[in-house]
Amino acid sequence: MLLATIALVVGVAGCATDRDAASDPTTGATMAAPARLEGATTGNPRLGGTLDLSVVTELGTVAGPAGRVIALDDRGATWSIGHGDGESSVGDGSAPGVLLGHIAVDPLRMVSDALPDGRPVWWGTTMVVLVQPTERYGHGVLGDAVEAGGFEILDLAAEPSPTVPHPDVVERTRVVTRAPAVIEGVAALLVDLDGDGRPEIVTTESDAEVGARLVVHDLDGALLARGEPVGRGNRWRNQLGAGPLGPDDEIELVDVETPHIGGVVQWFGLQDGELRHRSGTDSYSTHRIGSRILDQGLIVDVTGDGRPEVLVPTQDQRRLVALSRTSAGVSEVAGVDLPARLSSNLAGLTTADGGVVVAVGLEDGTILRLGTPTPG
C-alpha cells in the first residue's frame, strides 16, 4: 500500500543539528524554543546531546510488530506508533499523553507527479520531493517496484509548519535521472557536506547493471559528485546521514552498502568533486527487504566526548551499536542488546537538559526508550 501522507515531528528543547533549530524555531510550534526531529525534516538523523545507552526502559507493547515511531513528547515518555492502518500510543505515565507538533506533508499536494510513498524533506524554505514514479528497475526491496525517476527542488514562500504544512511554491527546479537508472529510496537527504552552511542534495541512484551509488547535487540541481556503484544490479545502498564524523571532525557522509547481504557501513568525504571512500566495517543492517522503514540509524554522541558516533543495528537486528571513526579505521564503542528484533525506525529527540532519548519498536510489539528523559 502506498501511503500518501507522511507524518513528521517537531519536539522541544535545543537540538544541535546541521541547522540550529533553537535559533530558527519552526513556525507554529507551541514551545518557545522548539527543536525538531532532524530526520523528519532534512532527512539527516543527527542529534545534539548525549545518549546514554545504559538506560533502557520498556514503555509498553502494541499488537504485532511495532511500525514507525512518528511522534514523541519532550520527556521521551509518550510515543505514537504507526501501523499503516492507524496509530496506537504508548507511554510510561510520567508525562502527559500529548503528541507535539505533527506536520503532515502530502508529497502529491506539493508536486502532482510525486512518488506517492515518498517523504518531502526541507531545509528552511527549500524542499526536495522525489518525482516521476517508474517501474523500470525491478529490484523492489523497498515495499514495491515503484521508484523515482528524478527529484524536484522547491523554493517555498515559508517553511512548512503544523498550521501551514503546504506553503506556496515560489520556484521549481527538476533534476531527471537518466534512464535506465532510478532513485532507489523514499527521500533525498539534505546535508552540508562542504561546510559552507548550505545543504547538498544526496540521493541513491540505481540501475540493473551496476546497482546503487550515492549522487550529490547542489541546491540549483547541478551535479557535484557521483560515488562508486556497488558493481552489480539488485545491490542497494541505504543512505543514512552526515556530520563531523572523521577523526579530525571532518564532515563525512555515511551509508550502508548491501544492508541485506553483509551490511557494510561506509564513510565518505566530498573532496575535489569526488565522493572519496574513507573507511568501512561490515555485519550491520539498517533495512529489511520489503520495508519502507529506511531510517534505522542515528548520528549521535554516545560516549560523552562531544563527537558523534553512528548508531546502527547489527546484521541480526538484535543489538544496537555505536561506531566511531578513528585514524585507524572504525571501532565499536558502545552497544545495547534488544530483547527481540528491531522492527521500527530509530526515533530520537534532544531533551531540554542536553540528553537524548530514542524510541525503538521491536518485532514482538515491545516499545523501548533508550536514554534518560528530562525530569518532570
PDB file of N, CA, C and O in Angstrom, residues 217-253:
ATOM      1  N   HIS A 217      24.081  16.552  -5.531  1.00  0.00           N
ATOM      2  CA  HIS A 217      23.777  17.744  -6.316  1.00  0.00           C
ATOM      3  C   HIS A 217      23.774  18.964  -5.397  1.00  0.00           C
ATOM      4  O   HIS A 217      23.590  18.835  -4.178  1.00  0.00           O
ATOM      5  N   ASP A 218      23.938  20.161  -5.999  1.00  0.00           N
ATOM      6  CA  ASP A 218      23.770  21.373  -5.219  1.00  0.00           C
ATOM      7  C   ASP A 218      22.309  21.822  -5.271  1.00  0.00           C
ATOM      8  O   ASP A 218      21.463  21.189  -5.926  1.00  0.00           O
ATOM      9  N   LEU A 219      21.994  22.921  -4.584  1.00  0.00           N
ATOM     10  CA  LEU A 219      20.608  23.363  -4.495  1.00  0.00           C
ATOM     11  C   LEU A 219      20.067  23.927  -5.800  1.00  0.00           C
ATOM     12  O   LEU A 219      18.860  24.154  -5.920  1.00  0.00           O
ATOM     13  N   ASP A 220      20.937  24.139  -6.779  1.00  0.00           N
ATOM     14  CA  ASP A 220      20.485  24.547  -8.106  1.00  0.00           C
ATOM     15  C   ASP A 220      20.252  23.337  -9.012  1.00  0.00           C
ATOM     16  O   ASP A 220      19.874  23.499 -10.181  1.00  0.00           O
ATOM     17  N   GLY A 221      20.537  22.143  -8.506  1.00  0.00           N
ATOM     18  CA  GLY A 221      20.360  20.929  -9.294  1.00  0.00           C
ATOM     19  C   GLY A 221      21.591  20.511 -10.068  1.00  0.00           C
ATOM     20  O   GLY A 221      21.547  19.517 -10.797  1.00  0.00           O
ATOM     21  N   ALA A 222      22.707  21.235  -9.917  1.00  0.00           N
ATOM     22  CA  ALA A 222      23.933  20.876 -10.634  1.00  0.00           C
ATOM     23  C   ALA A 222      24.598  19.673  -9.968  1.00  0.00           C
ATOM     24  O   ALA A 222      24.670  19.585  -8.734  1.00  0.00           O
ATOM     25  N   LEU A 223      25.109  18.768 -10.794  1.00  0.00           N
ATOM     26  CA  LEU A 223      25.795  17.583 -10.277  1.00  0.00           C
ATOM     27  C   LEU A 223      27.135  17.967  -9.676  1.00  0.00           C
ATOM     28  O   LEU A 223      27.940  18.645 -10.306  1.00  0.00           O
ATOM     29  N   LEU A 224      27.384  17.512  -8.428  1.00  0.00           N
ATOM     30  CA  LEU A 224      28.656  17.766  -7.770  1.00  0.00           C
ATOM     31  C   LEU A 224      29.553  16.537  -7.735  1.00  0.00           C
ATOM     32  O   LEU A 224      30.766  16.650  -7.884  1.00  0.00           O
ATOM     33  N   ALA A 225      28.972  15.367  -7.510  1.00  0.00           N
ATOM     34  CA  ALA A 225      29.793  14.155  -7.391  1.00  0.00           C
ATOM     35  C   ALA A 225      28.914  12.924  -7.534  1.00  0.00           C
ATOM     36  O   ALA A 225      27.732  12.933  -7.172  1.00  0.00           O
ATOM     37  N   ARG A 226      29.521  11.872  -8.076  1.00  0.00           N
ATOM     38  CA  ARG A 226      28.878  10.560  -8.161  1.00  0.00           C
ATOM     39  C   ARG A 226      29.818   9.541  -7.523  1.00  0.00           C
ATOM     40  O   ARG A 226      30.985   9.430  -7.912  1.00  0.00           O
ATOM     41  N   GLY A 227      29.306   8.819  -6.533  1.00  0.00           N
ATOM     42  CA  GLY A 227      30.109   7.802  -5.884  1.00  0.00           C
ATOM     43  C   GLY A 227      30.242   6.553  -6.721  1.00  0.00           C
ATOM     44  O   GLY A 227      29.579   6.390  -7.755  1.00  0.00           O
ATOM     45  N   GLU A 228      31.093   5.644  -6.290  1.00  0.00           N
ATOM     46  CA  GLU A 228      31.261   4.385  -6.996  1.00  0.00           C
ATOM     47  C   GLU A 228      30.031   3.496  -6.773  1.00  0.00           C
ATOM     48  O   GLU A 228      29.503   3.435  -5.666  1.00  0.00           O
ATOM     49  N   PRO A 229      29.584   2.783  -7.809  1.00  0.00           N
ATOM     50  CA  PRO A 229      28.451   1.867  -7.631  1.00  0.00           C
ATOM     51  C   PRO A 229      28.885   0.594  -6.922  1.00  0.00           C
ATOM     52  O   PRO A 229      30.081   0.291  -6.820  1.00  0.00           O
ATOM     53  N   VAL A 230      27.906  -0.166  -6.454  1.00  0.00           N
ATOM     54  CA  VAL A 230      28.204  -1.441  -5.809  1.00  0.00           C
ATOM     55  C   VAL A 230      28.917  -2.373  -6.784  1.00  0.00           C
ATOM     56  O   VAL A 230      29.830  -3.106  -6.406  1.00  0.00           O
ATOM     57  N   GLY A 231      28.476  -2.358  -8.054  1.00  0.00           N
ATOM     58  CA  GLY A 231      29.175  -3.156  -9.065  1.00  0.00           C
ATOM     59  C   GLY A 231      28.332  -4.210  -9.751  1.00  0.00           C
ATOM     60  O   GLY A 231      28.760  -4.794 -10.745  1.00  0.00           O
ATOM     61  N   ARG A 232      27.114  -4.447  -9.248  1.00  0.00           N
ATOM     62  CA  ARG A 232      26.194  -5.367  -9.916  1.00  0.00           C
ATOM     63  C   ARG A 232      24.767  -4.960  -9.582  1.00  0.00           C
ATOM     64  O   ARG A 232      24.511  -4.301  -8.573  1.00  0.00           O
ATOM     65  N   GLY A 233      23.840  -5.348 -10.461  1.00  0.00           N
ATOM     66  CA  GLY A 233      22.450  -4.976 -10.277  1.00  0.00           C
ATOM     67  C   GLY A 233      21.832  -5.613  -9.042  1.00  0.00           C
ATOM     68  O   GLY A 233      22.350  -6.583  -8.481  1.00  0.00           O
ATOM     69  N   ASN A 234      20.687  -5.050  -8.627  1.00  0.00           N
ATOM     70  CA  ASN A 234      19.962  -5.539  -7.449  1.00  0.00           C
ATOM     71  C   ASN A 234      20.825  -5.535  -6.192  1.00  0.00           C
ATOM     72  O   ASN A 234      20.704  -6.413  -5.333  1.00  0.00           O
ATOM     73  N   ARG A 235      21.697  -4.567  -6.098  1.00  0.00           N
ATOM     74  CA  ARG A 235      22.509  -4.358  -4.902  1.00  0.00           C
ATOM     75  C   ARG A 235      22.331  -2.896  -4.498  1.00  0.00           C
ATOM     76  O   ARG A 235      22.614  -1.996  -5.270  1.00  0.00           O
ATOM     77  N   TRP A 236      21.889  -2.675  -3.256  1.00  0.00           N
ATOM     78  CA  TRP A 236      21.419  -1.364  -2.830  1.00  0.00           C
ATOM     79  C   TRP A 236      22.342  -0.746  -1.787  1.00  0.00           C
ATOM     80  O   TRP A 236      23.078  -1.439  -1.080  1.00  0.00           O
ATOM     81  N   ARG A 237      22.292   0.574  -1.687  1.00  0.00           N
ATOM     82  CA  ARG A 237      22.916   1.333  -0.608  1.00  0.00           C
ATOM     83  C   ARG A 237      21.819   2.073   0.159  1.00  0.00           C
ATOM     84  O   ARG A 237      20.941   2.682  -0.453  1.00  0.00           O
ATOM     85  N   ASN A 238      21.877   2.037   1.471  1.00  0.00           N
ATOM     86  CA  ASN A 238      20.951   2.783   2.308  1.00  0.00           C
ATOM     87  C   ASN A 238      21.668   4.028   2.829  1.00  0.00           C
ATOM     88  O   ASN A 238      22.485   3.950   3.743  1.00  0.00           O
ATOM     89  N   GLN A 239      21.371   5.180   2.232  1.00  0.00           N
ATOM     90  CA  GLN A 239      21.973   6.430   2.691  1.00  0.00           C
ATOM     91  C   GLN A 239      21.465   6.730   4.102  1.00  0.00           C
ATOM     92  O   GLN A 239      20.279   6.633   4.388  1.00  0.00           O
ATOM     93  N   LEU A 240      22.381   7.099   5.008  1.00  0.00           N
ATOM     94  CA  LEU A 240      21.993   7.324   6.400  1.00  0.00           C
ATOM     95  C   LEU A 240      22.021   8.796   6.783  1.00  0.00           C
ATOM     96  O   LEU A 240      21.020   9.364   7.184  1.00  0.00           O
ATOM     97  N   GLY A 241      23.168   9.449   6.696  1.00  0.00           N
ATOM     98  CA  GLY A 241      23.269  10.828   7.143  1.00  0.00           C
ATOM     99  C   GLY A 241      24.696  11.305   7.098  1.00  0.00           C
ATOM    100  O   GLY A 241      25.580  10.654   6.530  1.00  0.00           O
ATOM    101  N   ALA A 242      24.942  12.454   7.704  1.00  0.00           N
ATOM    102  CA  ALA A 242      26.277  13.050   7.672  1.00  0.00           C
ATOM    103  C   ALA A 242      26.486  13.899   8.910  1.00  0.00           C
ATOM    104  O   ALA A 242      25.539  14.312   9.580  1.00  0.00           O
ATOM    105  N   GLY A 243      27.751  14.168   9.202  1.00  0.00           N
ATOM    106  CA  GLY A 243      28.122  15.003  10.331  1.00  0.00           C
ATOM    107  C   GLY A 243      29.626  15.033  10.476  1.00  0.00           C
ATOM    108  O   GLY A 243      30.362  14.460   9.654  1.00  0.00           O
ATOM    109  N   PRO A 244      30.130  15.680  11.535  1.00  0.00           N
ATOM    110  CA  PRO A 244      31.585  15.750  11.773  1.00  0.00           C
ATOM    111  C   PRO A 244      32.086  14.432  12.353  1.00  0.00           C
ATOM    112  O   PRO A 244      32.457  14.337  13.517  1.00  0.00           O
ATOM    113  N   LEU A 245      32.137  13.421  11.503  1.00  0.00           N
ATOM    114  CA  LEU A 245      32.396  12.049  11.940  1.00  0.00           C
ATOM    115  C   LEU A 245      33.846  11.626  11.793  1.00  0.00           C
ATOM    116  O   LEU A 245      34.256  10.607  12.358  1.00  0.00           O
ATOM    117  N   GLY A 246      34.622  12.349  11.012  1.00  0.00           N
ATOM    118  CA  GLY A 246      36.016  11.974  10.788  1.00  0.00           C
ATOM    119  C   GLY A 246      36.852  12.122  12.046  1.00  0.00           C
ATOM    120  O   GLY A 246      36.457  12.802  13.004  1.00  0.00           O
ATOM    121  N   PRO A 247      38.024  11.498  12.088  1.00  0.00           N
ATOM    122  CA  PRO A 247      38.880  11.563  13.282  1.00  0.00           C
ATOM    123  C   PRO A 247      39.319  12.968  13.644  1.00  0.00           C
ATOM    124  O   PRO A 247      39.627  13.247  14.806  1.00  0.00           O
ATOM    125  N   ASP A 248      39.339  13.868  12.665  1.00  0.00           N
ATOM    126  CA  ASP A 248      39.647  15.277  12.924  1.00  0.00           C
ATOM    127  C   ASP A 248      38.419  16.151  12.703  1.00  0.00           C
ATOM    128  O   ASP A 248      38.518  17.309  12.291  1.00  0.00           O
ATOM    129  N   ASP A 249      37.237  15.566  12.962  1.00  0.00           N
ATOM    130  CA  ASP A 249      35.949  16.249  12.840  1.00  0.00           C
ATOM    131  C   ASP A 249      35.605  16.624  11.395  1.00  0.00           C
ATOM    132  O   ASP A 249      34.802  17.536  11.159  1.00  0.00           O
ATOM    133  N   GLU A 250      36.180  15.918  10.430  1.00  0.00           N
ATOM    134  CA  GLU A 250      35.800  16.153   9.041  1.00  0.00           C
ATOM    135  C   GLU A 250      34.340  15.747   8.830  1.00  0.00           C
ATOM    136  O   GLU A 250      33.850  14.787   9.414  1.00  0.00           O
ATOM    137  N   ILE A 251      33.648  16.495   7.975  1.00  0.00           N
ATOM    138  CA  ILE A 251      32.272  16.143   7.640  1.00  0.00           C
ATOM    139  C   ILE A 251      32.293  14.933   6.722  1.00  0.00           C
ATOM    140  O   ILE A 251      32.950  14.948   5.666  1.00  0.00           O
ATOM    141  N   GLU A 252      31.590  13.897   7.117  1.00  0.00           N
ATOM    142  CA  GLU A 252      31.549  12.682   6.321  1.00  0.00           C
ATOM    143  C   GLU A 252      30.120  12.192   6.162  1.00  0.00           C
ATOM    144  O   GLU A 252      29.280  12.370   7.051  1.00  0.00           O
ATOM    145  N   LEU A 253      29.865  11.599   5.017  1.00  0.00           N
ATOM    146  CA  LEU A 253      28.576  11.020   4.655  1.00  0.00           C
ATOM    147  C   LEU A 253      28.628   9.520   4.914  1.00  0.00           C
ATOM    148  O   LEU A 253      29.629   8.868   4.603  1.00  0.00           O
TER     149      LEU A 253
END
